[in-house]
Short mmCIF file of C-alpha atoms in Angstrom, two decimals:
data_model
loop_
_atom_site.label_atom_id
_atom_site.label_comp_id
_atom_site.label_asym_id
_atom_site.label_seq_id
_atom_site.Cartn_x
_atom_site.Cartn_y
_atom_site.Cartn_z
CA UNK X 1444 191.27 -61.25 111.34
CA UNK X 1445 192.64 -58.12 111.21
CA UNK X 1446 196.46 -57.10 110.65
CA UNK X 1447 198.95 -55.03 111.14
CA UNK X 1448 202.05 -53.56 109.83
CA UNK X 1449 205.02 -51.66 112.01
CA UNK X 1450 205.89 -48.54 110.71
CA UNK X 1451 208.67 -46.45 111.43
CA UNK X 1452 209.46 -43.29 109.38
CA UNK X 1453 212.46 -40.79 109.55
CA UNK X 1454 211.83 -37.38 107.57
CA UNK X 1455 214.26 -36.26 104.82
CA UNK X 1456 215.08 -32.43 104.22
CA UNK X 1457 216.01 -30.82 101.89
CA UNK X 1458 218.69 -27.92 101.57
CA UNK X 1459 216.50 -25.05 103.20
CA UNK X 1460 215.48 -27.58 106.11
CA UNK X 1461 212.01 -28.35 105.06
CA UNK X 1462 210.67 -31.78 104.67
CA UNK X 1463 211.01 -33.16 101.59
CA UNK X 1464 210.17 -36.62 101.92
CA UNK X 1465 209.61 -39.66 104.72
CA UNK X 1466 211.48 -42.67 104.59
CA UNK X 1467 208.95 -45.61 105.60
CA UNK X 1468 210.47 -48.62 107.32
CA UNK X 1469 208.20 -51.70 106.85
CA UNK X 1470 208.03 -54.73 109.08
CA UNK X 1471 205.92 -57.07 109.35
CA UNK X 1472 206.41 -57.09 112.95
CA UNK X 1473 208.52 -55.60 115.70
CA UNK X 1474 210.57 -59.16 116.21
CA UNK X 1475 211.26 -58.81 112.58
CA UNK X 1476 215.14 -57.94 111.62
CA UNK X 1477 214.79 -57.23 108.01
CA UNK X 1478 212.22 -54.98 105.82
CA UNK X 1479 209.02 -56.67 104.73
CA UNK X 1480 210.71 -59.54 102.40
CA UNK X 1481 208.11 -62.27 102.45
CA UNK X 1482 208.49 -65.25 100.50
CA UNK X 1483 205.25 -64.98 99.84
CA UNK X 1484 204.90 -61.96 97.96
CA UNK X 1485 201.05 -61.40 97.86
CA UNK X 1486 201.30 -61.53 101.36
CA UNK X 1487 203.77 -58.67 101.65
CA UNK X 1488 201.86 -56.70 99.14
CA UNK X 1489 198.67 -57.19 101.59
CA UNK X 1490 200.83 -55.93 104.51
CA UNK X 1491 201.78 -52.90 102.28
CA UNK X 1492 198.34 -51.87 101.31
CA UNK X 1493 197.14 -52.75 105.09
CA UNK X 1494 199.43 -49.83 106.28
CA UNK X 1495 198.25 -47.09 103.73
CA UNK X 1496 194.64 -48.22 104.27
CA UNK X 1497 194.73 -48.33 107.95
CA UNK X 1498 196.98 -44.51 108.27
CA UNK X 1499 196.23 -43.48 105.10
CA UNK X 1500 199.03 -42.08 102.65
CA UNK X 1501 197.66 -38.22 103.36
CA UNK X 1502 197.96 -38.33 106.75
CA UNK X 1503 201.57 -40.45 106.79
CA UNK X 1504 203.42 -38.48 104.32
CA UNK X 1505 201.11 -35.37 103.15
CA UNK X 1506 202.04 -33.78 100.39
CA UNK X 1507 205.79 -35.61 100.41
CA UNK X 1508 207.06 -38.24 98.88
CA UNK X 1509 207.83 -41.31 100.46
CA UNK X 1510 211.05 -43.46 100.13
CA UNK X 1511 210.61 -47.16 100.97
CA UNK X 1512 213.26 -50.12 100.71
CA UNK X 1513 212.62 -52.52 98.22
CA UNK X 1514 214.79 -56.26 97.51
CA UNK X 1515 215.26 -57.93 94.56
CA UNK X 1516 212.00 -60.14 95.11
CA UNK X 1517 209.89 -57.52 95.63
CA UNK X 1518 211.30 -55.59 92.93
CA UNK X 1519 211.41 -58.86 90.40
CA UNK X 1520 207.80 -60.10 91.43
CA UNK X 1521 206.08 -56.11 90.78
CA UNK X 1522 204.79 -55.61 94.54
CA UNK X 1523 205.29 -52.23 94.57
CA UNK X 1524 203.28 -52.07 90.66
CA UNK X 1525 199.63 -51.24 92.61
CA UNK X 1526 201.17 -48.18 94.32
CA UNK X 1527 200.94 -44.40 92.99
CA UNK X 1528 204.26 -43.47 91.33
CA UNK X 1529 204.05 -39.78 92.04
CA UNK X 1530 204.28 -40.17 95.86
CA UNK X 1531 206.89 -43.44 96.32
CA UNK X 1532 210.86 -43.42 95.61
CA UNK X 1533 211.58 -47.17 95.32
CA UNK X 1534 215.01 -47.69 97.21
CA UNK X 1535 216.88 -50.62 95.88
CA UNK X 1536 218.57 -51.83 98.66
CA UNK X 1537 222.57 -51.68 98.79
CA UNK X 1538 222.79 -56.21 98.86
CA UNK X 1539 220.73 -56.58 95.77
CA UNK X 1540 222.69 -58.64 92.92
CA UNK X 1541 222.59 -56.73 89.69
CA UNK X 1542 221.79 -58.55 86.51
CA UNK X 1543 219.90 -58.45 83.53
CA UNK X 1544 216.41 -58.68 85.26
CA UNK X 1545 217.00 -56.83 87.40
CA UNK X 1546 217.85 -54.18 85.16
CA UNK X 1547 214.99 -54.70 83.29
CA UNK X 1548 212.61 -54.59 86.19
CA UNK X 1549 213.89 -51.14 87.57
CA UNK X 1550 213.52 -50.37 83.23
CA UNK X 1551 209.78 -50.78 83.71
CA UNK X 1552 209.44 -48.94 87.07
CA UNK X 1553 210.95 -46.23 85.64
CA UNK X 1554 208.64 -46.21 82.94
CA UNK X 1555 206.03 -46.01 84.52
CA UNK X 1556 206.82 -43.00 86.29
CA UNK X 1557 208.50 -44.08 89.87
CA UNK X 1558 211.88 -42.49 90.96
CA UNK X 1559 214.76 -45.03 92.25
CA UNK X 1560 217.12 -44.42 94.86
CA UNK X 1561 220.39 -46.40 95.49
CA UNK X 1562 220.44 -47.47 99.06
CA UNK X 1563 223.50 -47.13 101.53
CA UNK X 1564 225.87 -46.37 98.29
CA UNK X 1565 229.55 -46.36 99.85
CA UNK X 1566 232.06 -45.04 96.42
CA UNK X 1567 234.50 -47.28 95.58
CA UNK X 1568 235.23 -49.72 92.83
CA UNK X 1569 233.01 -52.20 93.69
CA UNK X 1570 229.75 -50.77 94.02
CA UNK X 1571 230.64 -48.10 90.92
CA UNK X 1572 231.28 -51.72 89.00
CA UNK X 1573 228.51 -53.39 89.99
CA UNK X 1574 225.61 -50.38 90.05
CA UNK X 1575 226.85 -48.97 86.91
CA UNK X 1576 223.92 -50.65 84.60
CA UNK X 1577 221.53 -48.73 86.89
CA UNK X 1578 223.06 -45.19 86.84
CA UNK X 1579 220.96 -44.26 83.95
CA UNK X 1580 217.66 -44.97 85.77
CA UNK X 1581 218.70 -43.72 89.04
CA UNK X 1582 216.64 -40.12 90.51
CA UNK X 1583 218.65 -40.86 93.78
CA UNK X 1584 222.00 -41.91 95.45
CA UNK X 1585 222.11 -42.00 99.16
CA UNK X 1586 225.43 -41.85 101.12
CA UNK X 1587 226.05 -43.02 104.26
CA UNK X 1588 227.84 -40.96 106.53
CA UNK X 1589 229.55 -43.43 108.37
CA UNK X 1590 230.64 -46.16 105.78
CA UNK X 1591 232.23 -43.45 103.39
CA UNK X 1592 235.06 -41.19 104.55
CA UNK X 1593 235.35 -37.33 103.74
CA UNK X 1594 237.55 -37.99 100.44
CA UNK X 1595 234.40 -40.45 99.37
CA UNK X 1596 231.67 -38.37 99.93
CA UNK X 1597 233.28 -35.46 98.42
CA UNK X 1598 234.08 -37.41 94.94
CA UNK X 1599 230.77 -38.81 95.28
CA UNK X 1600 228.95 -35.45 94.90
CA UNK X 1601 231.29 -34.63 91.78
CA UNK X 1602 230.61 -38.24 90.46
CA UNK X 1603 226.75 -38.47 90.41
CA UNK X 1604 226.34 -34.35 89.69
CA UNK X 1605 228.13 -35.07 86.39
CA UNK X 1606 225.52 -37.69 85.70
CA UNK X 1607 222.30 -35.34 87.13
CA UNK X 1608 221.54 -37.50 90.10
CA UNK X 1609 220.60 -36.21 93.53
CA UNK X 1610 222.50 -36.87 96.38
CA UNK X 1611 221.40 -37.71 99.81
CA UNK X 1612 223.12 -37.60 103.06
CA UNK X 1613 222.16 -40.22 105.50
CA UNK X 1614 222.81 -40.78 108.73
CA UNK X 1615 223.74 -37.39 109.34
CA UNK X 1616 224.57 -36.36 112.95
CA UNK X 1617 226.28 -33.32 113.54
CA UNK X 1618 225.93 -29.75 112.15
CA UNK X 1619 229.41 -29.82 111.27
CA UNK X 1620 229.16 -32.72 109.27
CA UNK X 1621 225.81 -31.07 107.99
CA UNK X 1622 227.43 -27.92 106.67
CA UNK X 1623 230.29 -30.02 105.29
CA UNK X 1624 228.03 -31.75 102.85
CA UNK X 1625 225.82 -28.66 101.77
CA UNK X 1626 229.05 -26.69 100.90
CA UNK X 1627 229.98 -29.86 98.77
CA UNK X 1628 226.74 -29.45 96.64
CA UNK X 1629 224.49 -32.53 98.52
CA UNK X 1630 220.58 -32.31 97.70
CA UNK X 1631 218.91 -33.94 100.38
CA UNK X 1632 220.02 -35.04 104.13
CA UNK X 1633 218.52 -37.52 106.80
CA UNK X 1634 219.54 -38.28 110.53
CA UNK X 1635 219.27 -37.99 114.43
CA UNK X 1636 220.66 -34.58 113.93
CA UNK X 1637 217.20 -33.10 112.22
CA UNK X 1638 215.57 -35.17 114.50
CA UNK X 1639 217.23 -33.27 117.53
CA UNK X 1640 219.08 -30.51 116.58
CA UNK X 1641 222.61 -29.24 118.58
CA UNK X 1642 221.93 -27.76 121.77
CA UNK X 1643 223.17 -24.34 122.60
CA UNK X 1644 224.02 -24.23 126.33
CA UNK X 1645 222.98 -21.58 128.39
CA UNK X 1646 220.43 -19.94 125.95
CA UNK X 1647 217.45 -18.72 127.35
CA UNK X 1648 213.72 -19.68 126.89
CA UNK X 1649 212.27 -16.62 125.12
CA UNK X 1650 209.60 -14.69 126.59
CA UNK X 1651 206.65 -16.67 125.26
CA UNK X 1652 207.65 -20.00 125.60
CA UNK X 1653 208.33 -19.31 129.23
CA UNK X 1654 204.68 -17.86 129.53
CA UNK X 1655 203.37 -21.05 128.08
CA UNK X 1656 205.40 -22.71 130.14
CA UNK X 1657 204.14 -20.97 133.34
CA UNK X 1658 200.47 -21.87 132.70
CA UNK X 1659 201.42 -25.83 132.09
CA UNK X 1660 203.00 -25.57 135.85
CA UNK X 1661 199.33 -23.45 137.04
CA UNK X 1662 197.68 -26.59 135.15
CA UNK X 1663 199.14 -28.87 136.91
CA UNK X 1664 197.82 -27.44 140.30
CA UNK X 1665 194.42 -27.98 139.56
CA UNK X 1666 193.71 -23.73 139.47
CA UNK X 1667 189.76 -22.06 139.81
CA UNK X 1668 188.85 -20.61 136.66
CA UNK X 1669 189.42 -17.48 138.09
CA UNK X 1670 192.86 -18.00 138.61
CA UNK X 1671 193.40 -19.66 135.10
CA UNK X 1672 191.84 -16.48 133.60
CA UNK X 1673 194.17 -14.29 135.39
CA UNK X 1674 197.43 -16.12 134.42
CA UNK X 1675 196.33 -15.54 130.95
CA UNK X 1676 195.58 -12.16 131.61
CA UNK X 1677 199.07 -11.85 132.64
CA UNK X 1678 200.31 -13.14 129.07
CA UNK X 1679 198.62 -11.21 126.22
CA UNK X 1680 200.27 -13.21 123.06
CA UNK X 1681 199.15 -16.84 124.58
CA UNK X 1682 195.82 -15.03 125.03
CA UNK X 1683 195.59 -13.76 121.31
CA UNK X 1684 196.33 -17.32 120.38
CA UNK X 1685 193.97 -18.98 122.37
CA UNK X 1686 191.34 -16.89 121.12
CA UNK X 1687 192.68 -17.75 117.38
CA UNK X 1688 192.57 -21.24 117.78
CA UNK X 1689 189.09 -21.27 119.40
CA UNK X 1690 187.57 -19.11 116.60
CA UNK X 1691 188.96 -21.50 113.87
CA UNK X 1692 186.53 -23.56 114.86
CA UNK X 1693 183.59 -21.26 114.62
CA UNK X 1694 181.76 -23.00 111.88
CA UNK X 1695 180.82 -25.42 114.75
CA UNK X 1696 178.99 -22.69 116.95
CA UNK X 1697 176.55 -19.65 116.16
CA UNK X 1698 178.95 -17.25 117.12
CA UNK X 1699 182.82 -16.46 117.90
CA UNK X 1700 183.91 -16.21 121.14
CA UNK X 1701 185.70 -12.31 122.15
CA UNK X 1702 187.04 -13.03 125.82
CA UNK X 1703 190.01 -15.43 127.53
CA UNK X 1704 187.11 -17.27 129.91
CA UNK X 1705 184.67 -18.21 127.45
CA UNK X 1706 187.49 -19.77 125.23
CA UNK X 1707 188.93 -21.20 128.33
CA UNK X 1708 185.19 -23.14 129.23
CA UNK X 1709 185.89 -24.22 125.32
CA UNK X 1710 188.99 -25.79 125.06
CA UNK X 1711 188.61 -27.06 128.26
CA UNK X 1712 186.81 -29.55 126.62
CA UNK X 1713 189.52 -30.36 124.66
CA UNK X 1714 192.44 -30.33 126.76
CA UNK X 1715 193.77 -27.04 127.03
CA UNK X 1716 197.14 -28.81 128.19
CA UNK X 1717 197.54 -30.37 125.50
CA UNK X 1718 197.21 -27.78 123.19
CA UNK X 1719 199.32 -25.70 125.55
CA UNK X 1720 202.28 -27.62 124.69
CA UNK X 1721 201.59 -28.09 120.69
CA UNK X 1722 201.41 -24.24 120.56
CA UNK X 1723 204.61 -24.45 121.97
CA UNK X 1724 206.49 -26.62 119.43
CA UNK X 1725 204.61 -24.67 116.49
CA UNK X 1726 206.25 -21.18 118.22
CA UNK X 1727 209.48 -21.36 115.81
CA UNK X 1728 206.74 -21.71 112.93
CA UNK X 1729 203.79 -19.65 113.97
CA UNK X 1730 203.06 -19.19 110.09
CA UNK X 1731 200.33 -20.69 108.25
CA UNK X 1732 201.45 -24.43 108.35
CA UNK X 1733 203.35 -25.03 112.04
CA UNK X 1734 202.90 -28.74 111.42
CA UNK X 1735 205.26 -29.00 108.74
CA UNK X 1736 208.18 -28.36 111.21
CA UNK X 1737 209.78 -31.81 111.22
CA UNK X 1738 210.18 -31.03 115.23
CA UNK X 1739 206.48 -30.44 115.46
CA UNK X 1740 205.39 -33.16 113.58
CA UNK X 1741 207.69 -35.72 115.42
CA UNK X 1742 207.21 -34.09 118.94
CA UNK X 1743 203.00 -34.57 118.43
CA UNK X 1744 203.06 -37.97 116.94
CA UNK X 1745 205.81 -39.06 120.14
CA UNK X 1746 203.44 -37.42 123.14
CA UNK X 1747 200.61 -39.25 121.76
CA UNK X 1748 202.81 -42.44 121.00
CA UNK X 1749 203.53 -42.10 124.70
CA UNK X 1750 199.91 -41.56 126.09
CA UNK X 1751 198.85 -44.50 124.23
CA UNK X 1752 201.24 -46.77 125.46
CA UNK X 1753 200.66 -45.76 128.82
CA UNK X 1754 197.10 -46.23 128.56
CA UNK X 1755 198.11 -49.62 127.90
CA UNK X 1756 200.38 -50.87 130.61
CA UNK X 1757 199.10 -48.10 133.31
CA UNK X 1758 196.54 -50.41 135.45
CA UNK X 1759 194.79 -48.29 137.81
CA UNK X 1760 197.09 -45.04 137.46
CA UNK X 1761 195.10 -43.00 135.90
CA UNK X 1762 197.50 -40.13 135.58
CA UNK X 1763 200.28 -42.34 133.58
CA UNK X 1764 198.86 -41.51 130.33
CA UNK X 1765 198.67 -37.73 130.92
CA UNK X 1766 201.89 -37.96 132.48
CA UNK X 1767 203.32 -39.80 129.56
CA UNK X 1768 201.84 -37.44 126.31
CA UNK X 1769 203.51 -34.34 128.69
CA UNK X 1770 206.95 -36.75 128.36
CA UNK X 1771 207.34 -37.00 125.49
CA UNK X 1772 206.84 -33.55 123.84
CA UNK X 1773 208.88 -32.08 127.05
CA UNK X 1774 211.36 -34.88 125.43
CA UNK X 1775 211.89 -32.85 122.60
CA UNK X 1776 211.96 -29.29 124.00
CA UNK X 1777 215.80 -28.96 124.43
CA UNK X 1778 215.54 -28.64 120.40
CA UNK X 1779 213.12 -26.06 120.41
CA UNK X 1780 214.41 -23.92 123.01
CA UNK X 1781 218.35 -24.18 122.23
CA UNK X 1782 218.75 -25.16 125.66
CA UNK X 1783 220.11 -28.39 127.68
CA UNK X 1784 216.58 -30.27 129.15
CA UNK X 1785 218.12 -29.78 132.65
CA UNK X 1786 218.42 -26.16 132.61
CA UNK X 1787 214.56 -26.74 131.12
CA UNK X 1788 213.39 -28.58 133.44
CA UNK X 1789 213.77 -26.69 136.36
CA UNK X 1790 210.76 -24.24 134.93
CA UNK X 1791 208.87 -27.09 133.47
CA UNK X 1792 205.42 -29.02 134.69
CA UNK X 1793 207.64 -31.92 135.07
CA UNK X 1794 207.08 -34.38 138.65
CA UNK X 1795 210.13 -36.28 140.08
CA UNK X 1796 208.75 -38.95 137.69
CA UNK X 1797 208.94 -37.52 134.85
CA UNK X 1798 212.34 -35.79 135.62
CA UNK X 1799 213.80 -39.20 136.13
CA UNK X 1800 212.17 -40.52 132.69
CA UNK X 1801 213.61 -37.82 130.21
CA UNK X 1802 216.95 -37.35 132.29
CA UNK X 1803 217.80 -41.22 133.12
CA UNK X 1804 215.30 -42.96 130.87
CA UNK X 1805 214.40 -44.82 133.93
CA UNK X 1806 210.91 -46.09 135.66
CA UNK X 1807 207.86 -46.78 133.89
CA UNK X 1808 207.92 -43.36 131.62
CA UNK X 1809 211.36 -43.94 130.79
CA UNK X 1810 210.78 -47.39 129.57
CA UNK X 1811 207.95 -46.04 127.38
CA UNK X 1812 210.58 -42.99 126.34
CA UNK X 1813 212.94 -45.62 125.66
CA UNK X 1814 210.42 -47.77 123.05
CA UNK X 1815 209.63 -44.56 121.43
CA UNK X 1816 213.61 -43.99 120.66
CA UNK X 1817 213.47 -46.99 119.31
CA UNK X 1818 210.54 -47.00 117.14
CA UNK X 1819 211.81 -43.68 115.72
CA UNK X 1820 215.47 -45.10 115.14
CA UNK X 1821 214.12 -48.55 113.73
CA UNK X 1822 216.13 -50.16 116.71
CA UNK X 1823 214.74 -53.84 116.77
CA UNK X 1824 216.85 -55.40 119.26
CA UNK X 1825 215.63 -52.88 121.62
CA UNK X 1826 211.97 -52.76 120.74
CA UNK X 1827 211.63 -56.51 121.13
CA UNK X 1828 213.31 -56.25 124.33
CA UNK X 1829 211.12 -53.53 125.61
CA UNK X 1830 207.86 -55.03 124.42
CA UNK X 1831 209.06 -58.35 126.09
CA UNK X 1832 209.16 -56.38 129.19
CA UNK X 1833 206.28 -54.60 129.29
CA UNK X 1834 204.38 -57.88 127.93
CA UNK X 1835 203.10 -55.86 125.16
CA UNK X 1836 202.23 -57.83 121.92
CA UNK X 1837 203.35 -57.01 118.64
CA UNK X 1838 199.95 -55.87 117.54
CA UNK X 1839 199.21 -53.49 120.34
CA UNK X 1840 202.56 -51.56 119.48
CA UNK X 1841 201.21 -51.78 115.71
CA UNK X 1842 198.20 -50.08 116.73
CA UNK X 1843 199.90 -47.60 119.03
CA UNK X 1844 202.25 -46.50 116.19
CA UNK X 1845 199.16 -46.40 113.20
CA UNK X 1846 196.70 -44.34 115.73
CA UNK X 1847 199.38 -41.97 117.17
CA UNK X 1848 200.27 -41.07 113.09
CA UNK X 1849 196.72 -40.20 112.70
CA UNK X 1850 196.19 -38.58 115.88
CA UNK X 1851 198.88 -35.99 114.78
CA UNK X 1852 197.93 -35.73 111.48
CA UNK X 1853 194.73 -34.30 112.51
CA UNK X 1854 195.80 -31.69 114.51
#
């Protein structure tokens, strides 16, 4: 019998805004309220290794590292000995009694070549006293924002510089509180406010975004091919990028293709939608590597999240899944235009629908809006109370989560 694991994963930046790691949040099932702590600790390594095999560590973290929790069982009983040290940060978790063995187990992970983070470490006497036998192992410290005050936080970056271990922000959700701890000398940061950055009202969507933009609404009328071609026509950089992205595929056919209608007849069989609207979240990274924009990557992995859920619960509405992948990356724009989603909407492809589900959070997209929140904030209560209402089992949200991460890993 097959099984499956619950992910969740929250990127961590580092100081320039580039993704330096994931943290991976384990479960062993959406109705769980802790991280994978079985007692039976074969069984959690199984569910460990059943998640990298069945996403595969490329395609879930790249070229990153990855950060996952880790209690004193699993840290006492080796689970975590059969994975590669170079790509996992073993986070001891902020509850975890401190004694001699456990000493000497994080002695031996550090020996063989894993880093080790301090969980949730809020400075004052009592965790100083009681993590102090660790210190000298320790790669990592992270801070919560929210348990520690300003005067903390600030003696905590003076505290674990002096002993040449990286500090991480967590829970970070404001630029203000953002630029606070970068001035104070903090390495790494994590939170809702990378995962949707602060809006700037009233800021306009620039001229190719809005082009892009324009075509999604022709889309959604069903246009001749004619017509299709001469909206393009109308917008020469969207052109010049459809013809790139057909051509980078031209290993598959004899020849490249030179002209907007030919490449049009391609990528029609592809979607042309849907790559539409990933152009559009690679536009403040039209480099080499768009996907490593933590915006991109999450906005991708959400639409499909979305479509696949839909596909699930939609019955004989064939257009909820379509409806649902447009959703969620439209659920995302306000951060990559610098704009509220209202003023947005009123130029987007969006129906009354969807208006109501990224607004309101309400009706059948905004419940599925609403789970993906949740998945990406690690909110339990509310994904068992979602899943419960769309009778969804456990396993079909596993399997929603595990293909969506591939999906946009292969993009």
């Amino acid at each position: 019998m097959e099984s499956l694991a619950y992910l969740a994963r929250q990127p961590i930046l580092d100081r320039e805004g580039k993704i330096f790691a994931y943290e991976l949040l384990f479960r062993d099932s959406p109705s769980s309220d802790t991280a994978v702590i079985a007692s039976d600790v074969l069984a959690t390594a199984q569910v460990l290794e059943n998640v990298l095999n069945n996403i595969g560590l490329p395609k879930l973290i790249g070229e990153h590292k990855a950060f996952v929790n880790c209690s004193r069982d699993m840290l006492l009983d080796n689970v975590f000995g059969l994975l590669n040290p170079r790509c996992f940060v073993l986070e001891i978790l902020e509850d975890v009694e401190v004694d001699e063995s456990l000493v000497k187990a994080v002695e031996r992970y550090k020996s063989r070549g894993f880093e080790l983070a301090l969980d949730d470490f809020i400075f004052n006497e009592d965790f100083l006293t009681r993590c102090e036998p660790l210190f000298k192992y320790i790669s990592y410290v992270k801070m919560d924002l929210v348990d520690n005050d300003d005067e903390a936080l600030a003696k905590a970056a003076k505290f674990f510089k002096e002993k040449n271990i990286k500090l991480l922000a967590e829970k970070v959700e404001t630029k203000a509180c953002f630029k606070k701890r970068l001035a104070e000398g903090y390495d790494y940061f994590q939170g809702f406010f990378f995962a949707k950055p602060e809006l700037v009202t009233g800021k306009k969507i620039d001229a190719t975004s809005a082009a892009i933009l324009r075509i999604l609404l022709l889309l959604r009328t069903h246009p001749s091919l004619d017509e299709l071609c001469d909206c393009f026509a109308q917008f020469g950089d969207v052109a010049a990028n459809l013809l790139r992205f057909v051509n980078s595929d031209a290993q598959f056919r004899s020849q490249s293709i030179a002209n907007v209608r030919d490449a049009i007849v391609w990528i029609g069989m592809r979607n042309i939608q849907e790559w539409l609207m990933l152009m559009l979240y690679a536009r403040p990274e039209m480099g080499m590597t768009p996907q490593s924009s933590p915006l991109f990557q999450n906005a991708s992995h959400r639409a499909k999240f979305l479509e696949l859920l839909a596909r699930v619960v939609s019955g004989t509405d064939d257009d909820l899944p379509a409806k649902a992948f447009m959703v969620g990356l439209i659920s995302r724009m306000d951060a990559l235009v610098g704009a509220p989603l209202e003023s947005i909407l009123t130029d987007s492809p969006a129906d009354e629908e969807m208006r109501t589900a990224l607004l309101q959070r309400t009706g059948r997209l905004g419940t599925l809006l609403r789970l993906a929140d949740a998945v990406e904030q690690d909110d339990q209560a509310t994904i068992v109370e979602i899943i419960t209402e769309l009778k969804m089992s456990a396993t079909i949200l596993n399997r929603c989560v595990n293909d969506a991460y591939t999906w946009a890993h292969e993009r």
